[in-house]
Coordinates of C-alpha atoms and ligand atoms in Angstrom, one line a residue:
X1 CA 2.6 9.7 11.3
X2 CA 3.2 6.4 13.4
X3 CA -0.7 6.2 14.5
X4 CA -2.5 7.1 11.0
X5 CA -3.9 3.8 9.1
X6 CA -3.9 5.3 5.9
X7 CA 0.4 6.4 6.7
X8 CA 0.5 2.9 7.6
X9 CA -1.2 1.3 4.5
X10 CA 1.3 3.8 2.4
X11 CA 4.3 2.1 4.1
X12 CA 3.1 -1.1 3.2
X13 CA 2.4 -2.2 7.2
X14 CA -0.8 -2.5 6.4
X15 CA -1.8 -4.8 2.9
X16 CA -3.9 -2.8 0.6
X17 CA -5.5 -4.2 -3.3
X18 CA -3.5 -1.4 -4.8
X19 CA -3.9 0.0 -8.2
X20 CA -1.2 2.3 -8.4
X21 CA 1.8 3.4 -6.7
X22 CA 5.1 5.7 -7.3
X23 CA 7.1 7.6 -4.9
X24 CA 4.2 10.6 -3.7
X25 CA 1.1 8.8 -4.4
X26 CA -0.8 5.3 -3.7
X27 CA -4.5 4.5 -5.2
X28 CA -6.3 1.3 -3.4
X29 CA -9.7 0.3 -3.1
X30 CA -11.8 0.8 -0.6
X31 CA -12.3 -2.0 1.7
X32 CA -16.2 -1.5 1.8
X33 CA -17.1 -0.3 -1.5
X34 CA -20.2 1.8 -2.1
X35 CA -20.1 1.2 -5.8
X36 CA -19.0 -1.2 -8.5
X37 CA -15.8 0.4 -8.8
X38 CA -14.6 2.5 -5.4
X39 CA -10.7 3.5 -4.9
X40 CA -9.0 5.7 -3.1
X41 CA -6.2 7.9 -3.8
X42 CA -3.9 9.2 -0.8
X43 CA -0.8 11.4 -0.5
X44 CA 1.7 9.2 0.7
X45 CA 2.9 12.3 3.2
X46 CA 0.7 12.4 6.1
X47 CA -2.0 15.7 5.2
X48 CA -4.6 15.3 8.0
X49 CA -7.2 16.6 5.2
X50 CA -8.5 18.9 2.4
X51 CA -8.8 21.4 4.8
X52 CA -4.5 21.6 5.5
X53 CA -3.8 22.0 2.1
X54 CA -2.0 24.9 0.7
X55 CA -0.9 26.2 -2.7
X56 CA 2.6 24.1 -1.7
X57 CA 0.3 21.1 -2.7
X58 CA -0.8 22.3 -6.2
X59 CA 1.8 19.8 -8.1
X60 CA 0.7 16.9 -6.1
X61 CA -2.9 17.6 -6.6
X62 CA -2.6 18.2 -10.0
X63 CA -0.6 14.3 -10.1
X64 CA -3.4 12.8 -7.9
X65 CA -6.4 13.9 -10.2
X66 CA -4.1 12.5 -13.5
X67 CA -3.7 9.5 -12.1
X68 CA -7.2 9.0 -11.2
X69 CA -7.7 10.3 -14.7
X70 CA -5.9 7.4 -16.0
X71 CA -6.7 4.5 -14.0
X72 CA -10.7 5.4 -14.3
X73 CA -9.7 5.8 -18.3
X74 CA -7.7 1.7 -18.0
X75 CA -11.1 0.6 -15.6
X76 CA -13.2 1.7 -18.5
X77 CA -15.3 4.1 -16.3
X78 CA -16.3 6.1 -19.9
X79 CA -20.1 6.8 -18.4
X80 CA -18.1 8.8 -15.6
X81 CA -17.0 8.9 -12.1
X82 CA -17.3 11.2 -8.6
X83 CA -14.5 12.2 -6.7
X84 CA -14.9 13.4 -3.2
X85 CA -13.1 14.2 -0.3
X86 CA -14.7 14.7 3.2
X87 CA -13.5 16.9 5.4
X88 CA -14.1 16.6 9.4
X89 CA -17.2 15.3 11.5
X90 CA -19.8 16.7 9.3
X91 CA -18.3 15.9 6.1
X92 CA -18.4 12.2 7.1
X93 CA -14.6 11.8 7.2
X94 CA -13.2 8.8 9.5
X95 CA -10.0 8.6 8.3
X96 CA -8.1 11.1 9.3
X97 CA -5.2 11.1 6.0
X98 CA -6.3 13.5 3.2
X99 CA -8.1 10.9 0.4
X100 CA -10.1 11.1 -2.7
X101 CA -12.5 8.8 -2.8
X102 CA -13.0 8.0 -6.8
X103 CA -16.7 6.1 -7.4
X104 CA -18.0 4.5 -10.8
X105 CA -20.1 2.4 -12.6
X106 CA -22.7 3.1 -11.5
X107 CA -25.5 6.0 -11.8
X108 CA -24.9 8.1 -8.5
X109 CA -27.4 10.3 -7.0
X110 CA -26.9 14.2 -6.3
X111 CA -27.3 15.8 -3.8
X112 CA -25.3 13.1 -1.9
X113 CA -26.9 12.4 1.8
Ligands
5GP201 P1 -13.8 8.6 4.9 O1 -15.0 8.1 5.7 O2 -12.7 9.1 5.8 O3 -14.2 9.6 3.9 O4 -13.2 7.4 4.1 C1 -12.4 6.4 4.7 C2 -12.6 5.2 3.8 O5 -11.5 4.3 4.1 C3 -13.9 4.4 3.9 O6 -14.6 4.4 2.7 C4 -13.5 3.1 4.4 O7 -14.2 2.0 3.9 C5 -12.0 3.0 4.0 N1 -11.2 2.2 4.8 C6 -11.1 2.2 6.2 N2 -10.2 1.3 6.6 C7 -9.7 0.7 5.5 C8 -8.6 -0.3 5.3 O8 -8.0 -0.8 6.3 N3 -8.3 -0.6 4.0 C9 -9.0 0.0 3.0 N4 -8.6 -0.4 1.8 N5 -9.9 0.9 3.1 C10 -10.3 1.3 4.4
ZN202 ZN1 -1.4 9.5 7.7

């Protein structure tokens, strides 16, 4: 999608401090991190959020959860991690490109605000 940031970062128009990358998927951190270790993990196809997704998506969602699997396994996130996506207005989302947002490192609180 020509106007989406996060389509943009995926095509490399945008730089990004990326952690991983292969031909569906691209893990970056966040650019204001809210913990000691915050990345995010996008389709590279333009989903607008967790709210468009369909069974057609279980491979790909099943690939982005292993890689963030693995890369929290190589940060040495052992004491655990969060991953969350927001959906729309109330769910605090202001990117509109489906992303997980994977935290760590430190103790986060539940129920989030
Ligand atoms: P949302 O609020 O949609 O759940 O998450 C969007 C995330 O994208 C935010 O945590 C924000 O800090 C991050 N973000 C926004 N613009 C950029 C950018 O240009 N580069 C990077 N790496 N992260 C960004
Ligand atoms: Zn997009």
């Amino acid at each position: 999608m020509d106007d989406c940031l996060f389509c943009k970062i995926a095509a490399g128009q945008i730089p990004a401090n990326k952690l991983f990358e292969d031909e569906q998927i691209l893990a970056f951190y966040d650019i204001d991190p809210q913990a000691p270790v915050h990345f995010l993990v996008i389709p590279k196809k333009h989903i607008p959020s967790a709210a468009c997704l369909t069974e057609q998506e279980g491979a790909l969602l099943a690939r982005i959860y292993a890689v963030i699997a693995r890369l929290c396994r190589e940060l040495g996130c052992e004491n655990g991690y969060r991953v969350v996506t927001n959906v729309g207005a109330d769910g605090g989302q202001s990117v509109p490109h489906l992303h997980f947002h994977v935290l760590a490192k430190r103790s986060l609180a539940w129920p989030p605000g």
